[in-house]
Each structure stands twice: as C-alpha cells, then as structure tokens.
Coordinates of C-alpha atoms in Angstrom, one line a residue:
M1377 CA 5.1 -12.0 -20.3
H1378 CA 3.5 -13.1 -17.1
I1379 CA 5.1 -11.5 -14.0
Q1380 CA 6.0 -14.9 -12.5
E1381 CA 7.4 -16.2 -15.7
W1382 CA 9.6 -13.1 -16.0
L1383 CA 10.8 -13.6 -12.4
E1384 CA 11.8 -17.1 -13.2
H1385 CA 14.4 -15.8 -15.6
I1386 CA 16.3 -13.6 -13.2
P1387 CA 18.6 -14.6 -10.3
A1388 CA 17.3 -14.9 -6.8
V1389 CA 19.2 -11.8 -5.6
S1390 CA 17.5 -9.8 -8.3
V1391 CA 14.1 -11.1 -7.2
Y1392 CA 14.8 -10.0 -3.6
L1393 CA 16.0 -6.6 -4.8
L1394 CA 13.1 -6.1 -7.2
V1395 CA 10.5 -7.0 -4.6
A1396 CA 12.1 -4.6 -2.1
L1397 CA 12.4 -1.8 -4.7
V1398 CA 8.8 -2.1 -6.0
I1399 CA 7.3 -2.2 -2.6
G1400 CA 9.5 0.6 -1.3
V1401 CA 8.6 2.9 -4.2
E1402 CA 4.9 2.1 -3.8
S1403 CA 5.2 2.8 0.0
L1404 CA 7.0 6.1 -0.8
G1405 CA 3.8 7.3 -2.5
I1406 CA 4.1 6.3 -6.2
P1407 CA 1.4 3.8 -7.4
L1408 CA 3.1 0.5 -8.3
P1409 CA 1.8 -3.1 -8.2
G1410 CA 3.7 -4.1 -5.0
E1411 CA 1.2 -6.7 -3.8
I1412 CA 1.1 -8.4 -7.2
V1413 CA 4.9 -8.6 -7.4
L1414 CA 5.1 -9.9 -3.9
V1415 CA 2.5 -12.6 -4.5
S1416 CA 4.2 -13.7 -7.7
A1417 CA 7.6 -13.9 -6.0
A1418 CA 6.2 -15.9 -3.1
L1419 CA 4.5 -18.3 -5.5
L1420 CA 7.8 -18.7 -7.3
A1421 CA 9.5 -19.4 -4.0
S1422 CA 7.0 -22.3 -3.3
Q1423 CA 7.8 -23.8 -6.7
Q1424 CA 11.6 -23.3 -6.9
G1425 CA 14.1 -23.9 -4.2
H1426 CA 16.5 -21.2 -5.1
I1427 CA 14.4 -18.4 -3.6
D1428 CA 14.3 -18.4 0.2
P1429 CA 10.9 -17.3 1.5
V1430 CA 12.4 -16.0 4.7
V1431 CA 14.8 -13.7 2.8
L1432 CA 12.0 -12.7 0.4
G1433 CA 9.7 -11.8 3.3
A1434 CA 12.5 -9.8 5.0
C1435 CA 13.3 -7.9 1.8
A1436 CA 9.6 -7.1 1.3
T1437 CA 9.3 -5.9 4.9
A1438 CA 12.5 -3.8 4.6
G1439 CA 11.2 -2.2 1.4
A1440 CA 7.8 -1.4 3.0
V1441 CA 9.3 0.1 6.2
I1442 CA 12.1 2.1 4.4
G1443 CA 9.7 3.3 1.7
D1444 CA 7.1 4.5 4.2
S1445 CA 9.8 6.3 6.3
I1446 CA 11.1 8.1 3.2
G1447 CA 7.5 9.0 2.3
Y1448 CA 7.0 10.3 5.8
A1449 CA 10.1 12.5 5.6
I1450 CA 9.0 13.8 2.1
G1451 CA 5.5 14.5 3.3
R1452 CA 6.7 16.3 6.5
K1453 CA 8.9 18.6 4.4
G1454 CA 6.6 19.1 1.4
G1455 CA 3.4 19.6 3.4
R1456 CA 0.1 20.1 1.7
P1457 CA 1.6 21.5 -1.5
L1458 CA 3.1 18.0 -2.0
L1459 CA -0.4 16.5 -1.9
A1460 CA -1.6 19.0 -4.5
W1461 CA 1.4 18.1 -6.7
L1462 CA 0.7 14.4 -6.3
G1463 CA -3.0 15.1 -7.1
N1464 CA -1.9 16.6 -10.5
K1465 CA 0.5 13.8 -11.2
F1466 CA -1.8 10.9 -10.0
P1467 CA -5.4 12.2 -10.0
K1468 CA -6.9 8.8 -9.7
H1469 CA -5.0 8.0 -6.5
F1470 CA -4.5 11.5 -4.9
S1471 CA -7.8 13.1 -5.7
D1472 CA -9.3 15.6 -3.2
G1473 CA -11.8 13.0 -2.1
H1474 CA -9.2 10.3 -1.5
V1475 CA -7.0 12.8 0.4
A1476 CA -10.0 13.9 2.5
M1477 CA -11.0 10.3 3.3
A1478 CA -7.4 9.3 4.2
E1479 CA -7.0 12.4 6.4
R1480 CA -10.2 11.7 8.3
S1481 CA -8.9 8.1 8.9
F1482 CA -5.6 9.4 10.2
Q1483 CA -7.3 11.9 12.5
K1484 CA -9.7 9.3 13.9
W1485 CA -7.4 6.3 14.2
G1486 CA -3.9 7.7 14.4
M1487 CA -1.3 4.9 14.5
W1488 CA -3.9 2.3 13.6
A1489 CA -4.5 4.1 10.3
V1490 CA -0.9 3.5 9.4
F1491 CA -1.0 -0.1 10.5
V1492 CA -4.3 -1.0 8.8
G1493 CA -3.5 1.1 5.8
R1494 CA -0.7 -1.3 4.9
F1495 CA -3.4 -3.9 4.0
I1496 CA -5.4 -1.6 1.8
A1497 CA -4.1 -0.9 -1.7
L1498 CA -4.8 2.9 -1.9
L1499 CA -4.0 3.7 1.8
R1500 CA -0.7 1.8 1.4
I1501 CA 0.3 4.6 -1.0
F1502 CA -1.0 7.4 1.3
A1503 CA 0.3 6.2 4.7
G1504 CA 3.9 7.6 4.6
P1505 CA 3.4 11.0 2.9
L1506 CA 0.1 11.8 4.7
A1507 CA 1.5 10.9 8.1
G1508 CA 4.3 13.4 7.4
V1509 CA 2.0 16.1 6.2
L1510 CA -0.2 15.7 9.3
H1511 CA 3.0 15.8 11.5
M1512 CA 2.3 12.5 13.3
P1513 CA 5.1 12.0 15.8
Y1514 CA 7.7 9.9 14.1
W1515 CA 8.1 7.4 16.9
K1516 CA 4.3 6.6 16.7
F1517 CA 4.6 6.3 12.9
L1518 CA 7.6 4.1 13.1
I1519 CA 6.0 1.6 15.5
A1520 CA 2.9 1.3 13.3
N1521 CA 5.0 1.3 10.1
V1522 CA 7.3 -1.6 11.3
L1523 CA 4.5 -3.7 12.7
G1524 CA 2.3 -3.1 9.6
G1525 CA 5.2 -3.9 7.3
I1526 CA 6.1 -7.2 9.1
C1527 CA 2.4 -8.3 9.3
W1528 CA 1.6 -7.4 5.7
A1529 CA 4.8 -8.3 3.8
G1530 CA 5.9 -11.2 6.0
G1531 CA 2.4 -12.5 6.4
T1532 CA 1.6 -12.3 2.7
T1533 CA 4.8 -14.1 1.9
A1534 CA 4.2 -16.9 4.4
V1535 CA 0.5 -17.4 3.5
V1536 CA 1.1 -17.5 -0.3
Y1537 CA 4.2 -19.7 0.1
Y1538 CA 2.6 -22.3 2.2
L1539 CA -0.6 -22.3 0.1
G1540 CA 1.7 -23.0 -2.9
I1541 CA 3.3 -25.9 -1.0
V1542 CA 0.0 -27.4 -0.1
A1543 CA -1.5 -26.9 -3.5
E1544 CA 1.5 -28.6 -5.3
S1545 CA -0.7 -30.7 -7.5
W1546 CA -2.2 -27.6 -9.2
L1547 CA 0.6 -25.0 -8.9
K1548 CA 0.5 -24.2 -12.6
N1549 CA -3.0 -22.8 -12.3
F1550 CA -2.5 -21.4 -8.8
S1551 CA -0.1 -18.7 -10.0
Y1552 CA -2.9 -17.3 -12.1
L1553 CA -5.5 -17.9 -9.3
G1554 CA -3.2 -16.2 -6.8
L1555 CA -2.8 -13.1 -9.0
V1556 CA -6.5 -13.0 -9.8
A1557 CA -7.3 -13.2 -6.0
A1558 CA -4.8 -10.4 -5.3
L1559 CA -6.3 -8.3 -8.0
L1560 CA -9.8 -8.9 -6.8
V1561 CA -8.8 -8.0 -3.2
G1562 CA -7.0 -4.9 -4.4
L1563 CA -10.0 -3.9 -6.6
A1564 CA -12.5 -4.4 -3.8
S1565 CA -10.4 -2.3 -1.4
M1566 CA -10.0 0.4 -4.0
L1567 CA -13.8 0.5 -4.6
V1568 CA -14.5 0.8 -0.9
V1569 CA -11.9 3.6 -0.6
K1570 CA -13.4 5.3 -3.7
N1571 CA -16.9 5.2 -2.2
R1572 CA -15.7 6.6 1.1
A1573 CA -13.8 9.3 -0.8
K1574 CA -16.9 10.3 -2.7
K1575 CA -18.8 10.5 0.6
S1576 CA -16.1 12.6 2.2
M1577 CA -16.1 15.0 -0.8
A1578 CA -19.9 15.3 -0.7
E1579 CA -19.7 16.1 3.0
A1580 CA -17.0 18.6 2.4
E1581 CA -18.9 20.3 -0.4
A1582 CA -22.1 20.4 1.8
A1583 CA -20.1 22.0 4.6
E1584 CA -18.7 24.6 2.3
S1585 CA -22.1 25.4 0.9
V1586 CA -23.6 26.3 4.3
P1587 CA -23.5 30.1 4.6
E1588 CA -21.7 31.6 7.5
N1589 CA -23.8 33.1 10.3
V1590 CA -24.5 36.8 9.7
P1591 CA -23.6 38.9 12.8
A1592 CA -26.6 40.4 14.5
A1593 CA -27.1 44.1 14.0
D1594 CA -26.4 46.4 17.0

C-alpha cells in the first residue's frame, strides 16, 4: 500500500508519533526513509484537516533533534569501533569511503557539516554518531542540530503543505509526484556522496601506498 494511503487510515496522533519516530531513528544512525514519510504526511495534512501541519512540523523537528542527540551520545561512547560495527551492519551506508568523506567534511566545516548534513540523505544518518566519535563539543553540535532540524523538518513540512494547498486541483497526482521528487533528490544526493566517498577512498589508498622515507645512513 502507498505510504500516504496507509497514513490516511491511522489517527492523527499516530501520524505525528510515526513521523517523529522514523525521523528520530534515522537521525540516530539507522537508515530509514524519514524524508519520504515526512513528505507523505505533509501532503496528507494539505488534503485532510485532521492533521495539523504545525504539530507535524514540530514532531518532525523534535524527532530530528532528539535522534541526532542520542546518536551523538552513542558515537561519543562507542568511538571508532562503533563505526566499524555499523559498517558491517550497513555496508552501503557506512562504508570506509563514506566514513572518510563524512569525516573530512566534519573536519573542514565543523558545525556547518551538521547543519548542511541534515539536508543530505546519507549525511543525515552520519551527523549524530560521527560528531560524537570526533568529540565535537556538544554545545556546538546542539546549536547546529537544532537549527538544522528546524530548517529541514519545519521547512520541508511547510513547503510541501503549501504546495499541496496551491495544487489542490491535481492533489491526487501530486502525492506521487512529491514522492518521486523526494526520491530523485535523495538519489541525487546519495550519488554525489558516493562519488565523493570513492574519491576519498582513492586518495586514502594513494596516501597509504606512498613508502615512508628511509632514514639516511650515518
């Protein structure tokens, strides 16, 4: 059954909780379709009055912020062995190349990597755990986490909701178009991340292949 059709058959409270839970678990570091669920729920809110978009956006934001914070705590405690374990469990998402690319982004951009990462499908999963592993100061992480959560979750809800209101004459088709657009954006961002990850892996392998300098003889 289509996600939006399934959401239509559960109470509004359950929709709020489901959106918060899926986004929270995704932000914690487990790959889930948080963006697709949020887009579907926002479209449903534009079609049916029993779902409040403000409450929906607030729940999505709360799930994002809380999930990222838990992921940060787990990453800080688990360290790099946690990334190795995640790599075994989710090799497509936590491969050595993806981890290397994400780590370079964090080292270069700091707080901005957490903020911008909220808008990129793969980095959205990395942000919390990796920030903890790299021991980013929590107050910096929290600021970027909250701002990123509000802009991404609240902004996505508002944009999709008002697009649904404006496009009332073709809402039946828009639900599919909205999901297709979300999938295309997610796919495009994942391809970009994947290419950067391959580049990071190639650079890392090249650096490892360079022989160390031999000490000069006395």
